[in-house]
Amino acid sequence: MLLQEGHVPYSAVLLKSLVEKGLPLRLQQALDAVRVIGHAAVHPGEMDLKDDQETAGALFGLVNFIVEKMIAEPKEVERLYMSRLQ
């Protein structure tokens, strides 16, 4: 990823903020991998022959992991809490 000297992408700043607020290491790694790999892969009008099924599958796995940990699990805990303790 080529960046101007001293330039930090907003997504990296946002991720750093989440880490400072206690984001677990595994989620940080998953988000960072998706950010970096995704950025390298997205260039309109260009095809990259390095794109392959293995990389795509890995990215889908990472996205599924992120959704499970950040959305699905908290909602399930909330649902159980509300149904059992209220």
PDB file of C-alpha atoms in Angstrom:
ATOM      1  CA  MET A   1       0.000   0.000   0.000  1.00  0.00           C
ATOM      2  CA  LEU A   2       1.619   3.233  -1.118  1.00  0.00           C
ATOM      3  CA  LEU A   3       0.855   6.209   1.059  1.00  0.00           C
ATOM      4  CA  GLN A   4       2.122   9.725   1.170  1.00  0.00           C
ATOM      5  CA  GLU A   5       4.762  10.142   3.831  1.00  0.00           C
ATOM      6  CA  GLY A   6       3.112  10.875   7.164  1.00  0.00           C
ATOM      7  CA  HIS A   7      -0.352   9.912   5.901  1.00  0.00           C
ATOM      8  CA  VAL A   8      -2.296   7.415   8.018  1.00  0.00           C
ATOM      9  CA  PRO A   9      -5.521   6.014   6.520  1.00  0.00           C
ATOM     10  CA  TYR A  10      -8.691   6.923   8.431  1.00  0.00           C
ATOM     11  CA  SER A  11      -9.523   3.221   8.816  1.00  0.00           C
ATOM     12  CA  ALA A  12      -6.239   2.673  10.653  1.00  0.00           C
ATOM     13  CA  VAL A  13      -6.983   5.622  12.961  1.00  0.00           C
ATOM     14  CA  LEU A  14     -10.452   4.231  13.657  1.00  0.00           C
ATOM     15  CA  LEU A  15      -9.044   0.780  14.380  1.00  0.00           C
ATOM     16  CA  LYS A  16      -6.480   2.265  16.764  1.00  0.00           C
ATOM     17  CA  SER A  17      -9.305   4.050  18.582  1.00  0.00           C
ATOM     18  CA  LEU A  18     -11.195   0.764  18.971  1.00  0.00           C
ATOM     19  CA  VAL A  19      -8.067  -0.924  20.344  1.00  0.00           C
ATOM     20  CA  GLU A  20      -7.642   1.876  22.889  1.00  0.00           C
ATOM     21  CA  LYS A  21     -11.245   1.251  23.975  1.00  0.00           C
ATOM     22  CA  GLY A  22     -10.505  -2.413  24.628  1.00  0.00           C
ATOM     23  CA  LEU A  23     -11.068  -4.204  21.319  1.00  0.00           C
ATOM     24  CA  PRO A  24      -9.810  -7.796  21.742  1.00  0.00           C
ATOM     25  CA  LEU A  25      -6.575  -8.653  19.931  1.00  0.00           C
ATOM     26  CA  ARG A  26      -8.170 -11.289  17.653  1.00  0.00           C
ATOM     27  CA  LEU A  27     -10.788  -8.806  16.446  1.00  0.00           C
ATOM     28  CA  GLN A  28      -8.094  -6.199  15.871  1.00  0.00           C
ATOM     29  CA  GLN A  29      -6.128  -8.674  13.769  1.00  0.00           C
ATOM     30  CA  ALA A  30      -9.204  -9.717  11.779  1.00  0.00           C
ATOM     31  CA  LEU A  31     -10.274  -6.121  11.111  1.00  0.00           C
ATOM     32  CA  ASP A  32      -6.757  -5.083  10.167  1.00  0.00           C
ATOM     33  CA  ALA A  33      -6.348  -8.023   7.784  1.00  0.00           C
ATOM     34  CA  VAL A  34      -9.642  -7.223   6.037  1.00  0.00           C
ATOM     35  CA  ARG A  35      -8.672  -3.542   5.870  1.00  0.00           C
ATOM     36  CA  VAL A  36      -5.229  -4.128   4.368  1.00  0.00           C
ATOM     37  CA  ILE A  37      -6.110  -6.999   2.011  1.00  0.00           C
ATOM     38  CA  GLY A  38      -9.332  -5.311   0.936  1.00  0.00           C
ATOM     39  CA  HIS A  39      -7.603  -2.009   0.236  1.00  0.00           C
ATOM     40  CA  ALA A  40      -4.985  -3.718  -1.900  1.00  0.00           C
ATOM     41  CA  ALA A  41      -7.673  -5.553  -3.880  1.00  0.00           C
ATOM     42  CA  VAL A  42      -9.985  -2.636  -4.680  1.00  0.00           C
ATOM     43  CA  HIS A  43      -8.898  -0.659  -7.696  1.00  0.00           C
ATOM     44  CA  PRO A  44     -11.704   0.188 -10.134  1.00  0.00           C
ATOM     45  CA  GLY A  45     -11.079  -0.892 -13.701  1.00  0.00           C
ATOM     46  CA  GLU A  46      -8.215  -3.215 -12.812  1.00  0.00           C
ATOM     47  CA  MET A  47      -8.082  -6.980 -12.540  1.00  0.00           C
ATOM     48  CA  ASP A  48      -5.456  -8.499 -10.330  1.00  0.00           C
ATOM     49  CA  LEU A  49      -4.486 -12.003 -11.335  1.00  0.00           C
ATOM     50  CA  LYS A  50      -3.201 -12.549  -7.797  1.00  0.00           C
ATOM     51  CA  ASP A  51      -6.819 -12.575  -6.584  1.00  0.00           C
ATOM     52  CA  ASP A  52      -7.677 -16.174  -5.927  1.00  0.00           C
ATOM     53  CA  GLN A  53     -10.321 -18.364  -4.359  1.00  0.00           C
ATOM     54  CA  GLU A  54      -8.198 -19.021  -1.263  1.00  0.00           C
ATOM     55  CA  THR A  55      -7.834 -15.292  -0.498  1.00  0.00           C
ATOM     56  CA  ALA A  56     -11.526 -14.654  -1.108  1.00  0.00           C
ATOM     57  CA  GLY A  57     -12.464 -17.559   1.168  1.00  0.00           C
ATOM     58  CA  ALA A  58     -10.139 -16.291   3.883  1.00  0.00           C
ATOM     59  CA  LEU A  59     -11.659 -12.804   3.690  1.00  0.00           C
ATOM     60  CA  PHE A  60     -15.191 -14.214   3.944  1.00  0.00           C
ATOM     61  CA  GLY A  61     -14.067 -16.229   6.970  1.00  0.00           C
ATOM     62  CA  LEU A  62     -12.636 -13.113   8.616  1.00  0.00           C
ATOM     63  CA  VAL A  63     -15.779 -11.093   7.920  1.00  0.00           C
ATOM     64  CA  ASN A  64     -17.933 -13.893   9.350  1.00  0.00           C
ATOM     65  CA  PHE A  65     -15.718 -13.981  12.465  1.00  0.00           C
ATOM     66  CA  ILE A  66     -16.029 -10.201  12.906  1.00  0.00           C
ATOM     67  CA  VAL A  67     -19.822 -10.271  12.534  1.00  0.00           C
ATOM     68  CA  GLU A  68     -20.134 -13.205  14.943  1.00  0.00           C
ATOM     69  CA  LYS A  69     -18.040 -11.534  17.655  1.00  0.00           C
ATOM     70  CA  MET A  70     -19.260  -7.954  17.275  1.00  0.00           C
ATOM     71  CA  ILE A  71     -22.932  -8.435  16.369  1.00  0.00           C
ATOM     72  CA  ALA A  72     -24.283 -11.967  16.752  1.00  0.00           C
ATOM     73  CA  GLU A  73     -22.775 -12.911  20.130  1.00  0.00           C
ATOM     74  CA  PRO A  74     -23.708  -9.649  21.903  1.00  0.00           C
ATOM     75  CA  LYS A  75     -27.275  -9.898  20.553  1.00  0.00           C
ATOM     76  CA  GLU A  76     -27.561 -13.499  21.734  1.00  0.00           C
ATOM     77  CA  VAL A  77     -26.315 -12.604  25.210  1.00  0.00           C
ATOM     78  CA  GLU A  78     -28.769  -9.703  25.356  1.00  0.00           C
ATOM     79  CA  ARG A  79     -31.626 -11.934  24.196  1.00  0.00           C
ATOM     80  CA  LEU A  80     -30.849 -14.558  26.834  1.00  0.00           C
ATOM     81  CA  TYR A  81     -30.410 -11.966  29.522  1.00  0.00           C
ATOM     82  CA  MET A  82     -33.702 -10.257  28.696  1.00  0.00           C
ATOM     83  CA  SER A  83     -35.656 -13.505  28.454  1.00  0.00           C
ATOM     84  CA  ARG A  84     -34.275 -15.062  31.655  1.00  0.00           C
ATOM     85  CA  LEU A  85     -33.699 -12.168  34.013  1.00  0.00           C
ATOM     86  CA  GLN A  86     -36.607  -9.874  33.270  1.00  0.00           C
TER      87      GLN A  86
END
